């Protein structure tokens, strides 16, 4: 294969005189991609890329990641600037619409989202069908999928107004569905949303308040929750986002597509690492045990990994991890937790790992999950809710990516190919002749 200065790559099939020029498509930043869409027609071959690690499955203008430099941009804006200066709903507007809103646009958007926070009263009865000990991700998956049964009026995905209202409904209702999944698991009454509160504030209210007494949401914790939501809002074509796009490419309704994304996020290789960090810190127990633990991690035969370190894309500090660490200190101070042993242990573990040749040479740095479990635990969330919180935030990214896909004129049904390695054609053998 050779590339040329005019923006193409030439592929030659060994043993034949056939070659084909693959056009190169540049991005605004980041590497160009070789367009293989006409490869089969010209050379009679497909490409092979298990896990799609080298395949651009779509064109997108939403999120850019430079894993080597540790950069994450949403619509061009660096994640640290958004986390420090913006709000989750403003970031939602940005992801969905492409630009930051004016004051009037922001007010209209926030009003639009916050007046859809209630669930249909009949949906409330869905919860009774789940076992009390059901995992909240199972409940989330089921109830979000069921939303499509409640909005027959808005399933025409070709209508822009339907897409707009569906985005509002999903962003608005996910916190209510998530908080009710938690309340159901602990046997407390469901708290109805309060639209006079901010998005994250309302979520904390529905999680923690009870009808029997007044409840005041701490502004520091509301801000921390909002920032955690911003940090998880989108991360380009990861497994769950690709799942949403693939489901959506068939013309399935957005509620069903987001339920598919939730199912994909549920897996421990995707959404569950912050829970694993807490477990690991608990097992290490004390700073004195860190050197022994690090030796275990470095020994391949032990199959022990330093959880919260390393990332498929980031080969540098995950930019979200730094903000998480800062937020962690703020939350612990607000909760009156001085000298949290878990945080002390995590910071010492990070310090030692960042100076160790093993981690330096393999470019292993803290990822977003290294500190998030400590924060969420301090805020009182049970570990089973960690992935649910991730799903609430990521719904914004999923629906933005789904909308972008539906509005892309080059969009086709997602249909990967395969290299078949099973038996060649053979004739059926009747049972009595099989021996
Ligand atoms: N601890 C110790 N060694 C590690 C770690 C780790 N956390 N991560 C990678 N390595 C080593 C591997 O053993 C491998 O070593 P080798 O080259 O000698 O074989 C090398 O680094 C490359 O590792 P891969 O597994 O090939 O890297 P990959 O990009 O596939 O893995 C992953 C990324 C899965 C995130 C990995 O770093 C890991 O398991 N981390 C811990 C789990 C975690 O924190 N996950 C959260 C990710 S963030 C998110 O999903 C929101």
Coordinates of C-alpha atoms and ligand atoms in Angstrom, one line a residue:
X1 CA 0.0 0.0 0.0
X2 CA 1.4 3.4 -0.9
X3 CA 0.1 6.9 -0.2
X4 CA 0.4 10.0 -2.5
X5 CA 0.6 13.7 -1.9
X6 CA -2.7 14.3 -3.7
X7 CA -4.7 12.6 -0.9
X8 CA -5.1 9.0 -1.8
X9 CA -3.6 5.6 -0.9
X10 CA -3.0 3.0 -3.5
X11 CA -3.6 -0.6 -2.6
X12 CA -2.2 -3.3 -4.8
X13 CA -3.3 -6.9 -4.6
X14 CA -0.2 -9.2 -4.5
X15 CA 0.0 -11.7 -7.3
X16 CA -2.3 -9.8 -9.6
X17 CA -1.9 -6.5 -11.5
X18 CA -5.0 -5.1 -9.8
X19 CA -4.6 -1.9 -7.8
X20 CA -7.0 0.7 -6.5
X21 CA -6.7 4.2 -5.3
X22 CA -8.4 4.9 -2.0
X23 CA -9.3 8.6 -1.6
X24 CA -8.1 10.1 1.7
X25 CA -10.6 12.2 3.6
X26 CA -9.1 14.8 5.9
X27 CA -10.6 15.9 9.2
X28 CA -10.3 19.4 10.6
X29 CA -7.8 18.0 13.1
X30 CA -6.5 14.5 13.6
X31 CA -5.5 11.9 11.1
X32 CA -7.1 11.6 7.7
X33 CA -9.0 8.4 6.8
X34 CA -8.7 6.2 3.7
X35 CA -12.2 5.7 2.2
X36 CA -12.6 2.0 1.6
X37 CA -16.3 2.1 0.6
X38 CA -15.6 1.2 -3.0
X39 CA -12.8 -1.3 -2.2
X40 CA -14.8 -4.5 -2.7
X41 CA -16.2 -3.3 -6.0
X42 CA -12.6 -2.7 -7.3
X43 CA -10.4 -5.3 -5.6
X44 CA -13.0 -7.9 -4.4
X45 CA -11.8 -7.7 -0.8
X46 CA -13.1 -6.3 2.5
X47 CA -11.0 -4.8 5.4
X48 CA -10.5 -6.7 8.7
X49 CA -10.5 -4.7 11.9
X50 CA -11.8 -6.6 15.0
X51 CA -13.0 -4.1 17.6
X52 CA -13.0 -1.4 14.9
X53 CA -9.9 0.2 16.5
X54 CA -8.7 1.5 13.1
X55 CA -12.0 2.2 11.5
X56 CA -13.8 5.5 11.3
X57 CA -17.4 4.4 11.3
X58 CA -18.8 7.9 10.6
X59 CA -18.1 11.5 10.0
X60 CA -18.8 13.6 13.2
X61 CA -18.5 17.2 14.2
X62 CA -19.3 16.7 17.9
X63 CA -16.2 15.5 19.9
X64 CA -12.5 15.3 19.2
X65 CA -10.0 13.3 21.2
X66 CA -6.2 13.4 20.8
X67 CA -5.2 10.4 23.0
X68 CA -1.4 11.1 22.7
X69 CA -1.7 14.7 23.9
X70 CA -4.6 14.1 26.4
X71 CA -7.0 16.5 24.7
X72 CA -10.8 16.3 24.7
X73 CA -12.8 18.9 22.8
X74 CA -16.6 19.2 22.5
X75 CA -17.5 21.2 19.4
X76 CA -13.9 22.6 19.7
X77 CA -14.1 23.7 23.3
X78 CA -11.6 22.0 25.7
X79 CA -13.3 19.9 28.4
X80 CA -11.5 21.7 31.3
X81 CA -13.0 25.1 30.1
X82 CA -16.4 23.5 29.9
X83 CA -16.2 21.8 33.3
X84 CA -15.0 25.0 35.0
X85 CA -17.1 27.6 33.2
X86 CA -20.2 26.0 31.8
X87 CA -23.2 23.9 33.1
X88 CA -24.4 20.5 32.1
X89 CA -27.4 21.8 30.3
X90 CA -25.4 24.4 28.4
X91 CA -23.0 21.6 27.3
X92 CA -26.1 19.5 26.3
X93 CA -27.2 22.5 24.1
X94 CA -23.7 22.7 22.6
X95 CA -23.4 19.0 21.8
X96 CA -26.9 18.9 20.3
X97 CA -26.8 22.2 18.3
X98 CA -23.1 22.9 17.6
X99 CA -22.6 26.2 19.3
X100 CA -22.9 27.7 22.7
X101 CA -26.3 29.3 23.3
X102 CA -27.1 32.9 23.7
X103 CA -28.8 33.8 27.0
X104 CA -32.2 33.6 25.3
X105 CA -31.4 30.3 23.6
X106 CA -30.1 28.9 26.9
X107 CA -33.2 30.0 28.8
X108 CA -35.5 28.5 26.2
X109 CA -33.5 25.2 26.2
X110 CA -33.4 24.9 30.0
X111 CA -37.1 25.6 30.1
X112 CA -37.7 23.0 27.4
X113 CA -35.8 20.3 29.2
X114 CA -37.0 21.0 32.7
X115 CA -40.7 20.9 31.7
X116 CA -40.3 17.3 30.6
X117 CA -38.9 15.9 33.9
X118 CA -42.1 14.1 35.0
X119 CA -42.8 10.5 34.0
X120 CA -46.2 9.4 32.8
X121 CA -48.0 8.2 35.9
X122 CA -48.6 4.8 34.4
X123 CA -44.8 4.4 33.9
X124 CA -44.5 4.6 37.7
X125 CA -46.3 1.2 37.9
X126 CA -43.5 -0.4 35.8
X127 CA -41.3 -0.3 38.8
X128 CA -43.5 -2.6 40.8
X129 CA -42.8 -5.3 38.2
X130 CA -39.1 -5.4 39.2
X131 CA -37.7 -7.4 42.1
X132 CA -36.7 -5.1 45.0
X133 CA -33.1 -6.2 44.6
X134 CA -33.0 -5.6 40.8
X135 CA -29.8 -3.9 39.7
X136 CA -30.7 -0.2 38.9
X137 CA -29.1 -0.6 35.4
X138 CA -31.6 -3.3 34.6
X139 CA -34.4 -1.0 35.7
X140 CA -33.0 1.9 33.7
X141 CA -32.7 -0.2 30.6
X142 CA -36.2 -1.5 30.9
X143 CA -37.9 1.8 31.8
X144 CA -36.1 3.8 29.1
X145 CA -37.0 1.2 26.5
X146 CA -40.6 1.4 27.7
X147 CA -40.7 5.2 27.0
X148 CA -41.3 4.4 23.3
X149 CA -44.6 2.8 24.3
X150 CA -45.7 6.1 25.8
X151 CA -44.8 8.5 23.0
X152 CA -46.5 7.2 19.9
X153 CA -47.0 10.8 18.8
X154 CA -43.3 11.3 18.4
X155 CA -41.7 8.3 16.8
X156 CA -41.4 9.8 13.3
X157 CA -37.6 10.3 13.3
X158 CA -37.7 12.2 10.0
X159 CA -39.5 15.1 11.6
X160 CA -37.0 17.6 13.1
X161 CA -39.6 18.6 15.7
X162 CA -39.9 15.0 16.8
X163 CA -36.1 14.7 17.1
X164 CA -36.1 17.9 19.2
X165 CA -38.8 16.9 21.6
X166 CA -37.4 13.3 21.9
X167 CA -34.0 14.8 23.0
X168 CA -35.8 17.0 25.6
X169 CA -37.8 14.0 26.9
X170 CA -34.7 11.7 27.2
X171 CA -32.4 14.3 28.8
X172 CA -35.2 15.4 31.2
X173 CA -36.5 12.0 32.2
X174 CA -33.3 10.1 32.7
X175 CA -32.6 11.6 36.2
X176 CA -36.2 10.9 37.3
X177 CA -36.0 7.3 36.1
X178 CA -32.6 6.8 37.7
X179 CA -33.6 8.3 41.0
X180 CA -36.7 6.3 41.2
X181 CA -34.7 3.1 40.5
X182 CA -32.7 3.9 43.6
X183 CA -35.7 4.8 45.7
X184 CA -37.4 1.6 44.7
X185 CA -34.3 -0.4 45.7
X186 CA -34.3 1.1 49.2
X187 CA -38.1 1.1 49.7
X188 CA -38.6 4.8 50.0
X189 CA -41.4 6.8 48.3
X190 CA -40.6 8.2 44.8
X191 CA -39.9 12.0 44.8
X192 CA -41.4 13.9 42.0
X193 CA -39.1 16.3 40.1
X194 CA -38.9 19.9 41.0
X195 CA -38.6 22.1 38.0
X196 CA -37.6 25.2 40.0
X197 CA -34.3 23.5 40.8
X198 CA -31.3 23.1 38.5
X199 CA -30.7 19.9 36.6
X200 CA -28.1 18.3 38.9
X201 CA -29.8 19.9 42.0
X202 CA -33.1 18.3 41.0
X203 CA -31.4 14.9 40.6
X204 CA -29.8 15.1 44.0
X205 CA -33.2 16.2 45.5
X206 CA -35.0 13.2 43.9
X207 CA -32.3 10.8 45.2
X208 CA -32.0 12.1 48.8
X209 CA -35.2 13.8 49.8
X210 CA -38.1 12.2 51.5
X211 CA -41.7 13.6 51.6
X212 CA -41.7 13.6 55.5
X213 CA -39.2 16.5 55.8
X214 CA -37.7 19.4 54.0
X215 CA -34.4 18.8 52.1
X216 CA -31.8 21.3 51.1
X217 CA -29.4 20.4 48.3
X218 CA -25.9 21.7 49.0
X219 CA -24.8 24.0 46.2
X220 CA -21.3 22.6 46.4
X221 CA -22.6 19.1 45.8
X222 CA -25.0 20.2 43.1
X223 CA -22.1 21.9 41.3
X224 CA -19.9 18.8 41.7
X225 CA -22.7 16.6 40.3
X226 CA -23.2 19.0 37.4
X227 CA -19.4 18.8 36.7
X228 CA -19.4 15.0 36.9
X229 CA -22.2 15.0 34.4
X230 CA -20.2 17.4 32.1
X231 CA -17.2 15.1 32.3
X232 CA -19.2 12.1 31.2
X233 CA -21.4 13.9 28.6
X234 CA -19.8 12.5 25.4
X235 CA -16.6 10.6 24.3
X236 CA -17.0 10.2 20.5
X237 CA -17.4 6.7 19.0
X238 CA -17.0 4.5 22.1
X239 CA -18.9 1.1 22.5
X240 CA -22.2 2.5 23.8
X241 CA -22.3 5.4 21.4
X242 CA -21.6 3.1 18.5
X243 CA -24.3 0.9 19.7
X244 CA -26.8 3.8 19.7
X245 CA -25.7 4.8 16.2
X246 CA -26.0 1.2 14.9
X247 CA -29.4 0.7 16.4
X248 CA -30.5 4.1 15.1
X249 CA -29.2 3.4 11.6
X250 CA -32.1 0.9 11.2
X251 CA -34.6 3.7 11.8
X252 CA -35.4 2.5 15.3
X253 CA -37.0 5.1 17.6
X254 CA -34.7 7.2 19.9
X255 CA -36.0 5.7 23.1
X256 CA -35.2 2.1 21.9
X257 CA -31.7 3.3 20.7
X258 CA -30.8 4.9 24.1
X259 CA -32.0 1.7 25.9
X260 CA -29.5 -0.2 23.6
X261 CA -26.8 2.3 24.6
X262 CA -27.5 1.7 28.3
X263 CA -27.2 -2.0 27.8
X264 CA -23.8 -1.5 26.1
X265 CA -22.6 0.8 28.9
X266 CA -23.5 -1.7 31.6
X267 CA -20.5 -4.0 30.8
X268 CA -17.6 -3.8 33.3
X269 CA -15.1 -3.0 30.5
X270 CA -17.0 0.2 29.8
X271 CA -18.9 1.8 32.7
X272 CA -17.9 -0.2 35.7
X273 CA -14.2 0.8 36.4
X274 CA -14.8 3.3 39.2
X275 CA -16.5 0.6 41.2
X276 CA -13.3 -1.5 40.7
X277 CA -11.1 1.3 41.9
X278 CA -12.9 1.4 45.2
X279 CA -12.6 -2.4 45.5
X280 CA -8.9 -2.2 44.8
X281 CA -8.2 0.6 47.3
X282 CA -10.1 -1.4 49.9
X283 CA -7.9 -4.4 49.2
X284 CA -4.7 -2.4 49.4
X285 CA -5.9 -1.0 52.7
X286 CA -2.8 1.0 53.7
X287 CA -0.1 3.1 52.1
X288 CA 2.5 0.7 53.4
X289 CA 1.0 -2.0 51.1
X290 CA 1.4 0.1 47.9
X291 CA 4.9 -1.1 46.9
X292 CA 3.8 -4.7 47.3
X293 CA 0.7 -4.1 45.2
X294 CA 2.6 -2.2 42.5
X295 CA 5.0 -5.2 42.2
X296 CA 1.9 -7.5 41.8
X297 CA 0.6 -5.3 39.0
X298 CA 3.9 -5.4 37.2
X299 CA 4.0 -9.2 37.4
X300 CA 2.0 -10.3 34.3
X301 CA 1.2 -13.7 35.8
X302 CA -0.7 -12.1 38.7
X303 CA -3.4 -10.7 36.2
X304 CA -3.8 -7.8 38.6
X305 CA -4.2 -4.3 37.0
X306 CA -4.0 -0.9 38.5
X307 CA -7.7 0.0 38.1
X308 CA -8.4 3.6 37.0
X309 CA -5.1 3.6 35.1
X310 CA -4.7 3.2 31.3
X311 CA -7.1 3.9 28.5
X312 CA -7.6 2.6 25.0
X313 CA -7.3 6.1 23.4
X314 CA -5.5 8.2 26.0
X315 CA -1.8 7.5 26.1
X316 CA -1.4 10.6 28.3
X317 CA -3.2 12.0 31.3
X318 CA -7.0 11.7 30.7
X319 CA -7.9 15.4 30.9
X320 CA -11.1 14.5 32.8
X321 CA -9.0 12.8 35.6
X322 CA -7.4 16.1 36.7
X323 CA -10.8 17.8 37.0
X324 CA -12.1 14.8 38.9
X325 CA -9.3 15.0 41.4
X326 CA -10.0 18.7 42.1
X327 CA -13.7 18.0 42.4
X328 CA -12.9 15.2 44.8
X329 CA -11.2 17.6 47.2
X330 CA -14.2 20.0 47.0
X331 CA -16.7 17.3 47.8
X332 CA -14.8 15.9 50.7
X333 CA -14.4 19.3 52.2
X334 CA -18.1 20.0 51.8
X335 CA -18.9 16.7 53.4
X336 CA -16.6 17.5 56.3
X337 CA -14.4 14.5 55.6
X338 CA -10.9 15.4 56.6
X339 CA -8.1 13.1 55.7
X340 CA -10.2 10.6 53.8
X341 CA -8.0 7.4 54.0
X342 CA -9.2 6.3 50.5
X343 CA -8.2 9.7 48.9
X344 CA -4.8 9.6 50.7
X345 CA -4.3 6.1 49.5
X346 CA -5.3 7.0 45.9
X347 CA -3.1 10.1 45.8
X348 CA -0.1 8.1 47.1
X349 CA -0.8 5.3 44.6
X350 CA -1.0 7.8 41.7
X351 CA 2.3 9.5 42.9
X352 CA 4.2 6.2 43.0
X353 CA 2.8 4.9 39.7
X354 CA 3.5 8.1 37.8
X355 CA 7.2 7.7 38.9
X356 CA 7.5 4.0 38.1
X357 CA 9.2 3.0 34.8
X358 CA 6.5 0.3 34.1
X359 CA 3.7 2.8 33.9
X360 CA 5.8 5.5 32.2
X361 CA 7.1 3.2 29.5
X362 CA 3.5 1.9 28.8
X363 CA 2.1 5.4 28.9
X364 CA -0.4 4.4 31.6
X365 CA -1.9 7.5 33.3
X366 CA -5.0 8.0 35.6
X367 CA -8.3 7.9 33.7
X368 CA -11.6 9.5 34.5
X369 CA -12.5 6.6 36.9
X370 CA -9.5 6.9 39.2
X371 CA -11.1 9.5 41.4
X372 CA -14.8 9.4 40.5
X373 CA -15.6 6.4 42.7
X374 CA -14.2 8.2 45.8
X375 CA -16.4 11.3 45.0
X376 CA -19.5 9.4 44.4
X377 CA -19.1 7.3 47.5
X378 CA -18.5 10.4 49.6
X379 CA -21.7 11.9 48.1
X380 CA -23.6 8.8 49.4
X381 CA -24.2 6.9 46.2
X382 CA -24.2 3.1 46.5
X383 CA -21.7 1.5 44.0
X384 CA -24.6 0.0 42.0
X385 CA -25.6 3.5 41.0
X386 CA -22.2 4.6 39.6
X387 CA -22.9 3.3 36.1
X388 CA -26.5 4.7 36.3
X389 CA -25.0 8.2 36.8
X390 CA -22.7 7.7 33.9
X391 CA -25.8 6.7 31.7
X392 CA -27.7 9.8 32.8
X393 CA -24.9 12.1 31.6
X394 CA -24.0 10.1 28.5
X395 CA -27.7 10.3 27.3
X396 CA -26.8 13.8 26.1
X397 CA -23.9 12.5 24.0
X398 CA -25.9 9.5 22.7
X399 CA -28.9 11.6 21.6
X400 CA -26.6 14.2 20.0
X401 CA -24.8 11.5 18.0
X402 CA -28.1 9.9 17.1
X403 CA -29.4 13.2 15.8
X404 CA -26.2 13.9 13.8
X405 CA -26.5 10.5 12.2
X406 CA -30.2 10.9 11.2
X407 CA -29.4 14.3 9.7
X408 CA -26.4 13.0 7.7
X409 CA -27.5 12.5 4.1
X410 CA -24.8 9.8 3.6
X411 CA -26.2 7.7 6.5
X412 CA -27.0 4.0 5.7
X413 CA -27.9 1.1 7.8
X414 CA -24.9 -0.1 9.8
X415 CA -23.9 -3.5 8.4
X416 CA -20.3 -4.7 9.0
X417 CA -18.9 -7.6 7.0
X418 CA -17.0 -10.6 8.1
X419 CA -14.3 -13.0 7.1
X420 CA -16.0 -16.4 7.1
X421 CA -13.9 -19.3 8.5
X422 CA -16.6 -21.9 9.0
X423 CA -17.2 -25.1 6.9
X424 CA -17.5 -24.8 3.1
X425 CA -20.7 -26.0 1.4
X426 CA -21.7 -29.6 2.4
X427 CA -24.8 -31.7 1.9
X428 CA -27.2 -32.5 4.8
X429 CA -26.8 -35.9 6.3
X430 CA -30.0 -37.6 7.6
X431 CA -29.8 -38.5 11.3
X432 CA -29.9 -42.3 10.7
X433 CA -26.9 -42.0 8.4
X434 CA -24.7 -40.0 10.9
X435 CA -23.6 -43.1 13.0
Ligands
LIG1 N1 -2.4 -1.8 35.1 C1 -1.3 -2.5 34.7 N2 -0.9 -2.7 33.4 C2 -1.7 -2.2 32.5 C3 -2.9 -1.5 32.8 C4 -3.2 -1.3 34.1 N3 -4.3 -0.6 34.5 N4 -3.5 -1.1 31.6 C5 -2.7 -1.6 30.6 N5 -1.6 -2.2 31.1 C6 -0.5 -2.9 30.4 C7 -1.0 -4.2 29.7 O1 -0.7 -5.3 30.6 C8 -0.2 -4.2 28.5 O2 1.1 -4.6 28.8 P1 2.0 -5.4 27.7 O3 2.3 -4.4 26.6 O4 3.3 -5.7 28.4 O5 1.2 -6.6 27.3 C9 -0.1 -2.7 28.1 O6 -0.2 -2.0 29.3 C10 -1.2 -2.3 27.1 O7 -2.4 -2.7 27.6 P2 -3.7 -3.1 26.8 O8 -4.6 -3.9 27.6 O9 -3.3 -3.6 25.5 O10 -4.3 -1.6 26.6 P3 -5.8 -1.3 26.1 O11 -5.7 0.0 25.5 O12 -6.4 -2.4 25.4 O13 -6.5 -1.3 27.5 C11 -7.7 -0.5 29.4 C12 -7.1 -0.1 28.0 C13 -8.7 -1.7 29.2 C14 -8.5 0.7 29.9 C15 -6.6 -0.9 30.4 O14 -5.7 0.1 30.5 C16 -7.1 -1.3 31.7 O15 -7.5 -2.5 31.9 N6 -7.2 -0.4 32.7 C17 -7.8 -0.7 34.0 C18 -9.3 -0.6 33.9 C19 -9.8 0.8 33.8 O16 -9.4 1.7 34.6 N7 -10.8 1.0 32.9 C20 -11.4 2.3 32.7 C21 -11.1 2.9 31.4 S1 -11.9 4.5 31.3 C22 -13.5 4.3 30.8 O17 -13.9 3.3 30.3 C23 -14.6 5.3 31.2

